[in-house]
Coordinates of C-alpha atoms in Angstrom, one line a residue:
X328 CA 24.8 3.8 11.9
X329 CA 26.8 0.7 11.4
X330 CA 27.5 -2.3 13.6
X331 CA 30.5 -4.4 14.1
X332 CA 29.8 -8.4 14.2
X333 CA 29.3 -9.7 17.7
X334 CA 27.9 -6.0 19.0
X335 CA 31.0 -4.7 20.4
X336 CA 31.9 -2.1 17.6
X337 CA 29.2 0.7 16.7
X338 CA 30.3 2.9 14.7
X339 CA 28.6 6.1 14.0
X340 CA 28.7 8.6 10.7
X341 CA 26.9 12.3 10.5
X342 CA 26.4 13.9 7.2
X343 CA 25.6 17.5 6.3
X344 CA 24.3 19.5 3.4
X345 CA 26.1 21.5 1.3
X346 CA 26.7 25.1 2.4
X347 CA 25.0 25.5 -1.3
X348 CA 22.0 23.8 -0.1
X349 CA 22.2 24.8 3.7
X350 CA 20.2 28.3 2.8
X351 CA 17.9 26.8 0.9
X352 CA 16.7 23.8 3.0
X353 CA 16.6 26.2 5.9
X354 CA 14.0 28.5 4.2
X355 CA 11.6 25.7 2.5
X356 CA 11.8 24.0 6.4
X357 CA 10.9 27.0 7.8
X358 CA 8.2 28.2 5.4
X359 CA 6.6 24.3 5.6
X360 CA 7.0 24.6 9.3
X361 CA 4.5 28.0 8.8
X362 CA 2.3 26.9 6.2
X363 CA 1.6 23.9 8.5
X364 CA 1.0 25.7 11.4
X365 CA -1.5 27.9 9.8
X366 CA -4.1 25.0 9.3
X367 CA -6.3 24.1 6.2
X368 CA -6.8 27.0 3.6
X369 CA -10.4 28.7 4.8
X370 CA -11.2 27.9 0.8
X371 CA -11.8 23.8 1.5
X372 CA -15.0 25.0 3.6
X373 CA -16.1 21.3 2.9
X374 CA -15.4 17.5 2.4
X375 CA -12.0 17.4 -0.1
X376 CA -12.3 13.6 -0.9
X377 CA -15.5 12.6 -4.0
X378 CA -17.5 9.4 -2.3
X379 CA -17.9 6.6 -5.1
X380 CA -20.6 7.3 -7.8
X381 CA -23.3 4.9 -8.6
X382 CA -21.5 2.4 -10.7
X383 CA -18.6 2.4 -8.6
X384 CA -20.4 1.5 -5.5
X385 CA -22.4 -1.1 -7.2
X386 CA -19.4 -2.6 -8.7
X387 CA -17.8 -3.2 -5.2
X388 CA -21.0 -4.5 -3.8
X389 CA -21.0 -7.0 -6.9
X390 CA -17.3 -8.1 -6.0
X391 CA -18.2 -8.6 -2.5
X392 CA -21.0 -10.5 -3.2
X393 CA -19.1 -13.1 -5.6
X394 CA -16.0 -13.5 -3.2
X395 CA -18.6 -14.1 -0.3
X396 CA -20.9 -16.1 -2.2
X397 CA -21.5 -20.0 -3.0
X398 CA -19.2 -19.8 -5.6
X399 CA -16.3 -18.8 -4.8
X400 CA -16.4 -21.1 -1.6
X401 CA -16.9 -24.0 -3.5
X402 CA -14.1 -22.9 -5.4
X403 CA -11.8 -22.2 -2.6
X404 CA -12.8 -25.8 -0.9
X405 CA -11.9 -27.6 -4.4
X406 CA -8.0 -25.8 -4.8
X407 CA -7.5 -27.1 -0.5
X408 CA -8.7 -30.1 -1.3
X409 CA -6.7 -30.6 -4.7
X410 CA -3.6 -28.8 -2.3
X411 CA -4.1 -31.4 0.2
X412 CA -3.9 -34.1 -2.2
X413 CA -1.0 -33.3 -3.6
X414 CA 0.9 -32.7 -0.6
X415 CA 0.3 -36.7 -0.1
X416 CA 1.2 -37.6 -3.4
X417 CA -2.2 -38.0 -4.7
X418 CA -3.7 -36.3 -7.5
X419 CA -7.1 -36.2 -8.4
X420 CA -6.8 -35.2 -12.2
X421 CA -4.7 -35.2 -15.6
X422 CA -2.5 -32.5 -16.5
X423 CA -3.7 -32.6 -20.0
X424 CA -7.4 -32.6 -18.9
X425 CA -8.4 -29.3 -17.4
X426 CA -10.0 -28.9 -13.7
X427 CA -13.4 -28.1 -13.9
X428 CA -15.0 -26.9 -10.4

């Protein structure tokens, strides 16, 4: 659908398969509209999806802990602050001298 400037002019444009493809998109619609219908296979009698293993779980408790921790607050105060600064003109460091937090 396409629309003239100022909203006075709409203009609208249908487009059909193939006859090649007409058969065949009718039959795979169908046949998904059946397979859905049907449900889950009775063969997934359980949960489909693995939960995290050991390691994984304690890697994301790890990476919670650092972006919630002293740390990273600290550092997270020091870039607003060094933002903030700069914004007014003021900078608080060298560029050849790195930041240290």
């Amino acid at each position: 659908m396409c629309g003239g400037g100022g909203g006075t002019t709409v203009s609208t444009t249908e487009v059909e398969p193939w006859e090649a493809q007409r058969e065949y998109l009718e039959r795979g619609f169908s046949d998904a509209r059946s397979l859905y219908g049907r449900g889950a296979p009775s063969y997934y009698s359980g949960p489909t999806v693995a939960s995290f293993d050991p390691t994984e779980t304690a890697a994301q408790r790890s990476t919670i802990g650092y972006v919630t921790g002293p740390r990273a607050t600290a550092q997270q105060a020091a870039a607003e602050n060094a933002l903030i600064g700069s914004l007014g003109g003021q900078t608080g460091f060298s560029p050849t001298q790195p930041l240290i937090f």
